[in-house]
Coordinates of N, CA and C in Angstrom, one line a residue:
M1 N 0.8 -1.2 0.0 CA 0.0 0.0 0.0 C 0.9 1.3 0.0
L2 N 0.6 2.2 -0.9 CA 1.4 3.4 -1.0 C 0.8 4.5 -0.2
L3 N -0.5 4.8 -0.5 CA -1.3 5.8 0.2 C -2.5 5.2 0.8
E4 N -2.8 5.6 2.1 CA -4.1 5.2 2.7 C -4.7 6.3 3.4
V5 N -5.9 6.7 3.1 CA -6.6 7.7 3.8 C -7.7 7.0 4.6
K6 N -7.8 7.3 5.9 CA -8.7 6.6 6.8 C -9.7 7.6 7.5
N7 N -11.0 7.4 7.2 CA -12.0 8.2 7.8 C -11.7 9.6 8.0
L8 N -11.3 10.3 6.9 CA -10.8 11.6 6.9 C -11.9 12.6 7.0
K9 N -12.0 13.5 8.0 CA -13.0 14.5 8.1 C -12.2 15.9 8.2
V10 N -12.6 16.8 7.4 CA -11.8 18.0 7.2 C -12.8 19.2 7.2
E11 N -12.3 20.3 7.8 CA -13.1 21.6 7.8 C -12.2 22.7 7.1
G12 N -12.9 23.6 6.5 CA -12.3 24.8 6.0 C -13.2 26.0 6.0
N13 N -12.7 27.1 6.5 CA -13.5 28.3 6.7 C -14.8 28.0 7.6
G14 N -14.6 27.1 8.6 CA -15.7 26.8 9.5 C -16.7 25.8 8.9
E15 N -16.5 25.3 7.7 CA -17.5 24.4 7.0 C -16.9 23.0 6.9
K16 N -17.7 22.0 7.1 CA -17.3 20.6 6.9 C -17.2 20.3 5.4
I17 N -16.0 19.9 5.0 CA -15.8 19.7 3.5 C -15.7 18.2 3.2
L18 N -14.8 17.5 3.9 CA -14.7 16.1 3.8 C -15.4 15.4 5.0
K19 N -16.2 14.4 4.8 CA -17.1 13.9 5.8 C -16.9 12.4 6.1
G20 N -15.6 12.0 6.1 CA -15.3 10.6 6.4 C -14.9 9.9 5.1
V21 N -13.7 10.3 4.6 CA -13.2 9.7 3.3 C -12.3 8.6 3.6
D22 N -12.5 7.4 3.0 CA -11.6 6.3 3.0 C -11.1 6.0 1.6
F23 N -9.8 5.9 1.5 CA -9.2 5.8 0.1 C -7.9 5.1 0.2
K24 N -7.6 4.2 -0.8 CA -6.3 3.5 -0.8 C -5.8 3.5 -2.3
I25 N -4.5 3.7 -2.4 CA -3.9 3.5 -3.7 C -2.6 2.8 -3.6
N26 N -2.4 1.8 -4.4 CA -1.2 0.9 -4.4 C 0.0 1.5 -5.2
L27 N 1.2 1.0 -4.9 CA 2.3 1.4 -5.6 C 2.2 1.0 -7.1
G28 N 2.4 2.0 -8.0 CA 2.3 1.8 -9.4 C 0.9 1.8 -10.0
E29 N -0.1 2.2 -9.2 CA -1.5 2.1 -9.6 C -2.0 3.5 -10.0
T30 N -2.8 3.5 -11.0 CA -3.5 4.7 -11.5 C -5.0 4.7 -11.1
Q31 N -5.4 5.7 -10.3 CA -6.8 5.8 -10.0 C -7.4 7.1 -10.4
A32 N -8.7 7.2 -10.5 CA -9.4 8.4 -10.9 C -10.3 8.8 -9.8
L33 N -10.5 10.1 -9.6 CA -11.5 10.6 -8.7 C -12.4 11.6 -9.4
L34 N -13.7 11.3 -9.6 CA -14.6 12.2 -10.3 C -15.6 12.7 -9.3
G35 N -16.2 13.8 -9.7 CA -17.3 14.4 -8.9 C -17.7 15.8 -9.4
P36 N -18.9 16.2 -9.1 CA -19.3 17.6 -9.5 C -18.5 18.7 -8.8
N37 N -18.6 19.9 -9.2 CA -17.9 21.0 -8.6 C -18.3 21.1 -7.1
A38 N -17.3 21.5 -6.3 CA -17.6 21.6 -4.8 C -17.9 20.3 -4.1
S39 N -17.5 19.2 -4.7 CA -17.7 17.9 -4.0 C -16.6 17.6 -3.0
G40 N -15.5 18.3 -3.1 CA -14.4 18.0 -2.1 C -13.2 17.4 -2.8
K41 N -13.2 17.2 -4.1 CA -12.0 16.5 -4.7 C -10.7 17.3 -4.5
S42 N -10.7 18.6 -4.9 CA -9.5 19.4 -4.7 C -9.1 19.5 -3.3
T43 N -10.1 19.6 -2.4 CA -9.7 19.7 -0.9 C -9.0 18.4 -0.5
L44 N -9.5 17.2 -1.0 CA -8.8 16.0 -0.6 C -7.3 16.0 -1.1
A45 N -7.1 16.5 -2.3 CA -5.8 16.6 -2.9 C -4.9 17.5 -2.0
Q46 N -5.4 18.7 -1.7 CA -4.7 19.6 -0.9 C -4.3 19.1 0.5
V47 N -5.3 18.4 1.1 CA -5.1 17.8 2.5 C -4.1 16.7 2.4
I48 N -4.1 15.9 1.4 CA -3.1 14.8 1.3 C -1.7 15.4 1.2
L49 N -1.5 16.5 0.5 CA -0.2 17.2 0.4 C 0.1 18.1 1.6
G50 N -0.9 18.2 2.6 CA -0.6 18.9 3.8 C -0.9 20.4 3.8
N51 N -1.8 20.9 3.0 CA -2.1 22.4 3.0 C -2.6 22.8 4.4
P52 N -2.0 23.7 5.1 CA -2.4 24.0 6.4 C -3.6 24.8 6.6
K53 N -4.2 25.3 5.4 CA -5.5 26.1 5.5 C -6.7 25.2 5.9
Y54 N -6.5 23.9 5.8 CA -7.6 23.0 6.2 C -7.3 22.3 7.5
K55 N -8.4 22.1 8.3 CA -8.3 21.5 9.6 C -8.8 20.1 9.6
I56 N -7.9 19.1 9.9 CA -8.4 17.7 10.0 C -9.0 17.5 11.4
S57 N -10.2 17.2 11.4 CA -10.9 17.0 12.7 C -10.9 15.5 13.1
Q58 N -10.7 14.6 12.1 CA -10.7 13.2 12.4 C -10.0 12.5 11.3
G59 N -9.4 11.3 11.6 CA -8.9 10.5 10.5 C -7.3 10.5 10.4
Q60 N -6.8 9.7 9.5 CA -5.4 9.6 9.3 C -5.0 9.6 7.8
I61 N -3.8 10.0 7.5 CA -3.2 9.8 6.2 C -1.9 9.0 6.4
L62 N -1.8 7.9 5.7 CA -0.6 7.1 5.8 C 0.0 7.0 4.4
F63 N 1.3 7.2 4.4 CA 2.1 7.1 3.2 C 3.2 6.1 3.4
R64 N 3.2 5.0 2.6 CA 4.2 3.9 2.8 C 4.2 3.4 4.2
G65 N 3.1 3.4 4.8 CA 2.9 2.9 6.1 C 3.2 3.8 7.3
K66 N 3.6 5.0 6.9 CA 4.0 6.1 7.9 C 2.8 7.0 8.1
N67 N 2.5 7.4 9.3 CA 1.4 8.4 9.6 C 2.0 9.8 9.3
I68 N 1.4 10.4 8.2 CA 1.9 11.7 7.9 C 0.9 12.8 8.1
T69 N -0.1 12.5 8.9 CA -1.3 13.4 9.1 C -0.8 14.8 9.6
K70 N 0.2 14.8 10.4 CA 0.7 16.1 10.9 C 2.0 16.6 10.3
L71 N 2.4 15.9 9.3 CA 3.7 16.3 8.6 C 3.5 17.5 7.7
P72 N 4.4 18.5 7.7 CA 4.3 19.7 6.8 C 4.5 19.3 5.4
P73 N 4.0 20.1 4.5 CA 4.0 19.8 3.0 C 5.4 19.5 2.5
E74 N 6.4 20.3 2.9 CA 7.8 20.1 2.3 C 8.3 18.7 2.7
K75 N 8.0 18.2 3.8 CA 8.4 16.8 4.2 C 7.7 15.8 3.4
R76 N 6.4 16.0 3.1 CA 5.7 15.1 2.3 C 6.2 15.0 0.9
V77 N 6.6 16.1 0.4 CA 7.2 16.2 -1.0 C 8.5 15.4 -1.0
K78 N 9.3 15.5 0.1 CA 10.6 14.8 0.2 C 10.4 13.3 0.3
L79 N 9.2 12.9 0.8 CA 8.9 11.4 0.8 C 8.5 10.9 -0.5
G80 N 8.1 11.8 -1.5 CA 7.8 11.3 -2.8 C 6.4 11.6 -3.3
M81 N 5.7 12.6 -2.6 CA 4.4 13.0 -3.0 C 4.4 14.3 -3.7
T82 N 3.6 14.5 -4.7 CA 3.5 15.8 -5.4 C 2.2 16.0 -6.0
L83 N 1.9 17.3 -6.3 CA 0.5 17.7 -6.8 C 0.7 18.7 -7.9
S84 N -0.1 18.5 -9.0 CA -0.2 19.5 -10.0 C -1.4 20.3 -9.7
W85 N -1.2 21.7 -9.7 CA -2.3 22.6 -9.3 C -3.3 22.7 -10.5
Q86 N -4.6 22.8 -10.1 CA -5.6 23.1 -11.1 C -5.5 24.5 -11.7
N87 N -5.2 25.5 -10.9 CA -5.0 26.9 -11.3 C -3.7 27.4 -10.8
P88 N -2.6 27.0 -11.4 CA -1.3 27.5 -10.8 C -1.1 29.0 -10.9
P89 N -0.5 29.6 -9.9 CA -0.4 31.1 -9.9 C 0.7 31.5 -10.9
A90 N 0.6 32.7 -11.4 CA 1.7 33.3 -12.2 C 2.6 34.0 -11.2
I91 N 3.9 33.9 -11.4 CA 4.9 34.4 -10.5 C 5.9 35.3 -11.3
K92 N 5.7 36.6 -11.1 CA 6.6 37.6 -11.8 C 8.0 37.5 -11.2
G93 N 8.9 37.6 -12.1 CA 10.3 37.7 -11.7 C 11.0 36.3 -11.5
V94 N 10.2 35.3 -11.7 CA 10.8 33.9 -11.6 C 10.7 33.2 -13.0
K95 N 11.8 33.0 -13.6 CA 11.7 32.3 -14.9 C 11.5 30.8 -14.7
F96 N 10.8 30.2 -15.6 CA 10.4 28.8 -15.5 C 11.7 27.9 -15.3
F97 N 12.7 28.2 -16.1 CA 13.9 27.4 -16.0 C 14.6 27.5 -14.6
Q98 N 14.4 28.7 -14.0 CA 15.0 28.9 -12.6 C 14.3 28.0 -11.6
L99 N 13.0 27.9 -11.7 CA 12.3 27.0 -10.8 C 12.7 25.6 -11.0
L100 N 12.8 25.2 -12.2 CA 13.2 23.8 -12.5 C 14.6 23.5 -12.0
D101 N 15.5 24.4 -12.2 CA 16.9 24.2 -11.6 C 16.9 24.1 -10.1
K102 N 15.9 24.7 -9.5 CA 15.9 24.7 -8.0 C 15.3 23.3 -7.5
I103 N 14.3 22.8 -8.2 CA 13.6 21.7 -7.7 C 14.0 20.3 -8.3
S104 N 14.7 20.3 -9.4 CA 14.9 19.1 -10.2 C 15.7 18.1 -9.4
R105 N 15.1 16.8 -9.4 CA 15.8 15.7 -8.9 C 16.2 14.7 -10.0
R106 N 15.7 15.0 -11.2 CA 16.1 14.1 -12.4 C 16.1 15.0 -13.6
K107 N 16.8 14.6 -14.6 CA 16.9 15.3 -15.9 C 15.7 14.9 -16.8
I108 N 15.0 15.9 -17.3 CA 13.9 15.7 -18.2 C 14.2 16.3 -19.5
E109 N 13.9 15.5 -20.6 CA 14.1 16.0 -21.9 C 12.9 16.8 -22.3
N110 N 13.0 18.1 -22.2 CA 11.9 19.0 -22.3 C 11.3 19.0 -23.7
E111 N 12.1 18.8 -24.7 CA 11.6 18.9 -26.1 C 10.6 17.7 -26.3
K112 N 10.9 16.5 -25.7 CA 10.0 15.4 -25.9 C 8.7 15.6 -25.2
L113 N 8.6 16.5 -24.3 CA 7.3 16.8 -23.7 C 6.6 18.0 -24.4
G114 N 7.2 18.5 -25.4 CA 6.6 19.6 -26.2 C 6.9 20.9 -25.5
I115 N 7.9 21.0 -24.7 CA 8.2 22.3 -24.0 C 9.5 22.9 -24.6
N116 N 9.4 24.0 -25.2 CA 10.6 24.6 -25.9 C 11.4 25.6 -25.1
H117 N 12.5 26.0 -25.6 CA 13.4 26.9 -24.8 C 12.8 28.2 -24.5
D118 N 12.0 28.7 -25.5 CA 11.3 30.0 -25.3 C 10.4 30.0 -24.1
L119 N 9.7 28.9 -23.9 CA 8.8 28.8 -22.7 C 9.6 28.8 -21.4
L120 N 10.7 28.1 -21.4 CA 11.5 28.0 -20.2 C 12.1 29.3 -19.8
K121 N 12.3 30.2 -20.8 CA 12.8 31.5 -20.4 C 11.8 32.5 -20.0
R122 N 10.5 32.2 -20.1 CA 9.5 33.1 -19.7 C 9.2 33.0 -18.2
E123 N 8.6 34.1 -17.6 CA 8.2 34.1 -16.2 C 7.1 33.1 -16.0
L124 N 7.2 32.4 -14.9 CA 6.4 31.2 -14.6 C 4.9 31.5 -14.7
N125 N 4.2 30.9 -15.6 CA 2.8 30.9 -15.8 C 2.3 32.3 -16.3
L126 N 3.2 33.2 -16.5 CA 2.7 34.6 -16.9 C 2.4 34.5 -18.4
D127 N 1.1 34.8 -18.7 CA 0.6 34.7 -20.1 C 0.8 33.4 -20.7
F128 N 0.9 32.3 -19.9 CA 0.9 30.9 -20.5 C -0.5 30.6 -21.0
S129 N -0.6 29.9 -22.1 CA -1.9 29.4 -22.5 C -2.3 28.2 -21.6
G130 N -3.5 27.8 -21.7 CA -4.0 26.7 -20.9 C -3.1 25.4 -21.0
G131 N -2.8 25.1 -22.3 CA -2.0 23.9 -22.6 C -0.6 24.1 -22.0
E132 N 0.0 25.3 -22.1 CA 1.3 25.5 -21.6 C 1.4 25.4 -20.1
K133 N 0.3 25.8 -19.4 CA 0.3 25.7 -18.0 C 0.2 24.2 -17.6
K134 N -0.6 23.4 -18.3 CA -0.7 22.0 -18.0 C 0.7 21.3 -18.2
L135 N 1.3 21.6 -19.3 CA 2.6 21.0 -19.5 C 3.7 21.4 -18.5
S136 N 3.6 22.7 -18.2 CA 4.5 23.3 -17.1 C 4.3 22.5 -15.8
E137 N 3.1 22.3 -15.4 CA 2.8 21.6 -14.2 C 3.4 20.1 -14.3
L138 N 3.2 19.5 -15.4 CA 3.7 18.1 -15.6 C 5.2 18.1 -15.5
L139 N 5.9 19.0 -16.1 CA 7.3 19.1 -16.1 C 7.8 19.3 -14.7
Q140 N 7.2 20.1 -13.9 CA 7.6 20.3 -12.5 C 7.4 19.1 -11.7
V141 N 6.3 18.4 -11.9 CA 6.0 17.1 -11.2 C 7.0 16.1 -11.5
L142 N 7.3 15.9 -12.8 CA 8.3 14.9 -13.2 C 9.7 15.2 -12.7
S143 N 10.0 16.5 -12.6 CA 11.4 16.9 -12.1 C 11.6 16.5 -10.7
L144 N 10.5 16.3 -9.9 CA 10.7 15.9 -8.5 C 10.9 14.4 -8.3
N145 N 10.8 13.6 -9.4 CA 11.0 12.2 -9.4 C 10.1 11.5 -8.3
P146 N 8.8 11.7 -8.4 CA 7.9 11.3 -7.3 C 7.5 9.9 -7.3
K147 N 6.9 9.4 -6.2 CA 6.3 8.1 -6.1 C 4.8 8.1 -6.3
L148 N 4.2 9.3 -5.9 CA 2.8 9.5 -6.1 C 2.6 10.9 -6.6
V149 N 1.8 10.9 -7.7 CA 1.4 12.2 -8.4 C -0.1 12.4 -8.3
I150 N -0.5 13.5 -7.8 CA -2.0 13.9 -7.8 C -2.1 14.9 -8.9
L151 N -2.9 14.7 -9.9 CA -3.2 15.6 -11.0 C -4.6 16.2 -10.8
D152 N -4.6 17.4 -10.4 CA -5.9 18.1 -10.1 C -6.4 18.8 -11.4
E153 N -7.4 18.2 -12.0 CA -8.1 18.8 -13.2 C -7.0 19.1 -14.3
I154 N -6.1 18.2 -14.5 CA -5.1 18.4 -15.5 C -5.7 18.5 -16.9
D155 N -6.9 18.1 -17.1 CA -7.6 18.1 -18.4 C -8.5 19.3 -18.6
S156 N -8.7 20.1 -17.5 CA -9.6 21.2 -17.6 C -9.2 22.3 -18.7
G157 N -10.1 22.7 -19.5 CA -9.9 23.8 -20.4 C -9.1 23.4 -21.6
L158 N -8.9 22.1 -21.9 CA -8.1 21.7 -23.0 C -9.0 21.2 -24.1
D159 N -8.7 21.5 -25.4 CA -9.4 20.9 -26.5 C -8.8 19.5 -26.7
L160 N -9.5 18.8 -27.6 CA -9.1 17.4 -27.8 C -7.7 17.2 -28.2
K161 N -7.1 18.0 -29.0 CA -5.7 17.9 -29.5 C -4.8 18.0 -28.3
R162 N -5.0 19.0 -27.5 CA -4.1 19.3 -26.3 C -4.3 18.2 -25.2
L163 N -5.6 17.8 -25.1 CA -5.9 16.7 -24.1 C -5.1 15.5 -24.5
E164 N -5.1 15.1 -25.7 CA -4.4 13.9 -26.2 C -2.9 14.1 -25.9
R165 N -2.4 15.3 -26.1 CA -0.9 15.5 -25.9 C -0.6 15.4 -24.5
V166 N -1.4 16.0 -23.6 CA -1.1 15.9 -22.1 C -1.3 14.4 -21.7
A167 N -2.3 13.7 -22.2 CA -2.5 12.3 -21.8 C -1.3 11.4 -22.2
R168 N -0.7 11.7 -23.4 CA 0.5 11.0 -23.8 C 1.6 11.1 -22.9
V169 N 1.8 12.4 -22.4 CA 2.9 12.6 -21.5 C 2.7 11.9 -20.2
I170 N 1.5 11.9 -19.7 CA 1.1 11.2 -18.4 C 1.4 9.7 -18.6
K171 N 0.9 9.2 -19.7 CA 1.0 7.7 -19.9 C 2.5 7.3 -20.0
K172 N 3.3 8.1 -20.8 CA 4.7 7.7 -21.0 C 5.5 7.9 -19.8
E173 N 5.4 9.1 -19.1 CA 6.3 9.5 -18.1 C 5.9 9.1 -16.7
L174 N 4.6 8.7 -16.5 CA 4.2 8.3 -15.2 C 3.6 6.9 -15.2
I175 N 2.6 6.7 -15.9 CA 1.9 5.4 -15.8 C 2.8 4.2 -16.3
N176 N 3.5 4.4 -17.4 CA 4.3 3.3 -18.0 C 5.6 3.1 -17.1
K177 N 5.9 4.1 -16.3 CA 7.1 4.0 -15.4 C 6.6 3.6 -13.9
K178 N 5.4 3.1 -13.8 CA 4.8 2.6 -12.6 C 4.9 3.6 -11.4
I179 N 4.7 4.9 -11.8 CA 4.5 5.9 -10.7 C 3.0 6.0 -10.4
S180 N 2.6 5.9 -9.1 CA 1.2 6.0 -8.8 C 0.6 7.3 -9.1
V181 N -0.6 7.3 -9.7 CA -1.2 8.5 -10.1 C -2.7 8.6 -9.6
L182 N -3.1 9.7 -9.1 CA -4.5 10.0 -8.8 C -4.9 11.1 -9.7
L183 N -5.9 10.8 -10.6 CA -6.4 11.7 -11.6 C -7.7 12.3 -11.1
I184 N -7.7 13.6 -10.7 CA -8.9 14.3 -10.3 C -9.5 15.0 -11.5
T185 N -10.7 14.7 -11.8 CA -11.3 15.3 -13.0 C -12.8 15.5 -12.8
H186 N -13.3 16.5 -13.5 CA -14.8 16.7 -13.5 C -15.5 16.1 -14.7
S187 N -14.9 16.2 -15.9 CA -15.5 15.7 -17.1 C -15.2 14.2 -17.3
G188 N -14.0 13.7 -16.9 CA -13.7 12.3 -17.1 C -13.2 11.9 -18.5
E189 N -13.1 12.9 -19.4 CA -12.8 12.5 -20.8 C -11.3 12.0 -20.8
I190 N -10.5 12.5 -20.0 CA -9.1 12.0 -20.0 C -8.9 10.5 -19.6
L191 N -9.9 10.0 -19.0 CA -9.9 8.6 -18.6 C -9.9 7.6 -19.8
R192 N -10.5 8.1 -20.9 CA -10.6 7.2 -22.1 C -9.2 7.0 -22.6
F193 N -8.3 7.9 -22.4 CA -6.9 7.8 -22.9 C -6.0 7.0 -21.9
L194 N -6.3 7.2 -20.6 CA -5.4 6.7 -19.5 C -5.9 5.4 -18.8
K195 N -7.2 5.1 -18.9 CA -7.7 3.8 -18.4 C -7.3 3.5 -17.0
P196 N -7.7 4.2 -16.0 CA -7.4 3.9 -14.6 C -7.8 2.6 -14.1
K197 N -7.1 2.0 -13.2 CA -7.4 0.7 -12.6 C -8.7 0.8 -11.8
V198 N -8.9 1.9 -11.1 CA -10.1 2.1 -10.2 C -10.6 3.6 -10.4
T199 N -11.9 3.7 -10.5 CA -12.5 5.0 -10.6 C -13.4 5.3 -9.4
N200 N -13.2 6.4 -8.7 CA -13.9 6.7 -7.5 C -14.8 7.9 -7.8
V201 N -16.0 8.0 -7.2 CA -16.9 9.1 -7.4 C -17.1 9.7 -6.0
M202 N -16.9 11.0 -6.0 CA -17.1 11.8 -4.7 C -18.3 12.8 -4.9
I203 N -19.2 12.8 -3.9 CA -20.3 13.7 -3.8 C -20.4 14.2 -2.4
N204 N -20.5 15.5 -2.2 CA -20.7 16.1 -0.9 C -19.7 15.6 0.2
G205 N -18.5 15.6 -0.2 CA -17.4 15.3 0.8 C -17.3 13.8 1.1
R206 N -17.9 12.9 0.3 CA -17.8 11.5 0.6 C -17.5 10.7 -0.7
I207 N -16.7 9.7 -0.7 CA -16.6 8.8 -1.9 C -17.8 7.8 -1.8
I208 N -18.7 8.0 -2.8 CA -19.9 7.2 -2.7 C -19.8 5.8 -3.4
C209 N -18.9 5.7 -4.3 CA -18.7 4.4 -5.0 C -17.4 4.3 -5.7
R210 N -17.0 3.1 -6.0 CA -15.8 2.7 -6.7 C -16.1 1.7 -7.7
Q211 N -15.3 1.8 -8.8 CA -15.6 0.8 -9.9 C -14.3 0.6 -10.7
E212 N -14.1 -0.6 -11.1 CA -12.9 -0.9 -11.8 C -13.0 -0.6 -13.3
D213 N -14.2 -0.6 -13.8 CA -14.5 -0.3 -15.2 C -14.9 1.2 -15.3
F214 N -14.0 2.0 -15.7 CA -14.3 3.5 -15.8 C -15.4 3.8 -16.8
R215 N -15.5 2.9 -17.8 CA -16.6 3.2 -18.8 C -18.0 3.1 -18.2
K216 N -18.2 2.2 -17.2 CA -19.5 2.2 -16.5 C -19.8 3.5 -15.8
V217 N -18.7 4.0 -15.2 CA -18.9 5.3 -14.4 C -19.3 6.4 -15.4
L218 N -18.5 6.5 -16.5 CA -18.8 7.6 -17.4 C -20.2 7.5 -18.0
R219 N -20.6 6.3 -18.4 CA -21.9 6.0 -19.0 C -23.0 6.4 -18.0
T220 N -22.8 6.0 -16.7 CA -23.8 6.3 -15.7 C -24.0 7.8 -15.5
I221 N -22.8 8.5 -15.4 CA -22.8 9.9 -15.1 C -23.5 10.7 -16.3
K222 N -23.1 10.3 -17.5 CA -23.6 10.9 -18.7 C -25.1 10.8 -18.8
K223 N -25.6 9.6 -18.5 CA -27.0 9.3 -18.7 C -27.9 9.7 -17.5
Y224 N -27.4 9.5 -16.3 CA -28.2 9.7 -15.1 C -27.8 10.8 -14.2
G225 N -26.5 11.2 -14.3 CA -25.9 12.2 -13.3 C -25.2 11.5 -12.2
Y226 N -24.4 12.2 -11.4 CA -23.6 11.7 -10.4 C -24.3 10.9 -9.3
E227 N -25.5 11.4 -8.9 CA -26.2 10.8 -7.8 C -26.6 9.3 -8.1
K228 N -26.8 9.0 -9.4 CA -27.2 7.7 -9.8 C -26.1 6.7 -9.7
C229 N -24.9 7.2 -9.5 CA -23.8 6.2 -9.3 C -24.0 5.4 -8.1
K230 N -24.6 6.0 -7.0 CA -24.9 5.3 -5.8 C -26.1 4.5 -5.9
E231 N -27.1 5.0 -6.6 CA -28.4 4.3 -6.6 C -28.5 3.1 -7.5
R232 N -27.7 3.1 -8.6 CA -27.8 2.0 -9.6 C -27.1 0.7 -9.3
A233 N -26.4 0.8 -8.2 CA -25.7 -0.5 -7.7 C -24.8 -1.1 -8.8
L234 N -24.1 -0.2 -9.6 CA -23.2 -0.7 -10.6 C -21.8 -0.9 -10.0
F235 N -21.6 -0.5 -8.8 CA -20.2 -0.3 -8.3 C -19.9 -1.3 -7.2
S236 N -18.7 -1.6 -7.1 CA -18.2 -2.5 -6.0 C -17.2 -1.9 -5.2
N237 N -17.1 -2.2 -4.0 CA -16.0 -1.7 -3.1 C -14.8 -2.6 -3.3

């Protein structure tokens, strides 16, 4: 077991956001987490990486068997966890290549990822297109040589061509190299390219169902909506 979340209850701004989340991901496994907006998906990602703005009122987070519930974010990253942001901030005065030089634990062939030298010389995320931001996040993630990568809405705002390009990088550099991946997505279209082993559905701060066949999940959501995932009994724990 690489990551295990046990009965996690989390508050933010005085509101209960996660209401008893149980979740496991094995070494080298790819899983997906779907759900409507404000269901708690991004909060779960942030809490797993240790964002201090959220308060854990109950539960534990274990990574490689170690209780990291109270560990600060930088120590979690050193253990091999990393997160790509859904909306990464633009940082004036910091060139993309400067950040990579600072964080890199492995050499990445940028050109093979579709990242050119001109992009590397620009200020981080400043006037980057949607596709450039996604590739930038992936390059940062890969440079950390992680054991677990959480991709938060890595497919959002991408047209089909750019979605396929991002999916190819994820498959080649993460999935094929047996790095554990948690894909957080609203639309679920990227799952058709990456075929996760398990697909989870979250509603209102709880994971309501799990299914090994992601196609069943997508068909159910498309035809009936997220709530029917629970009602139609298509899913197994």
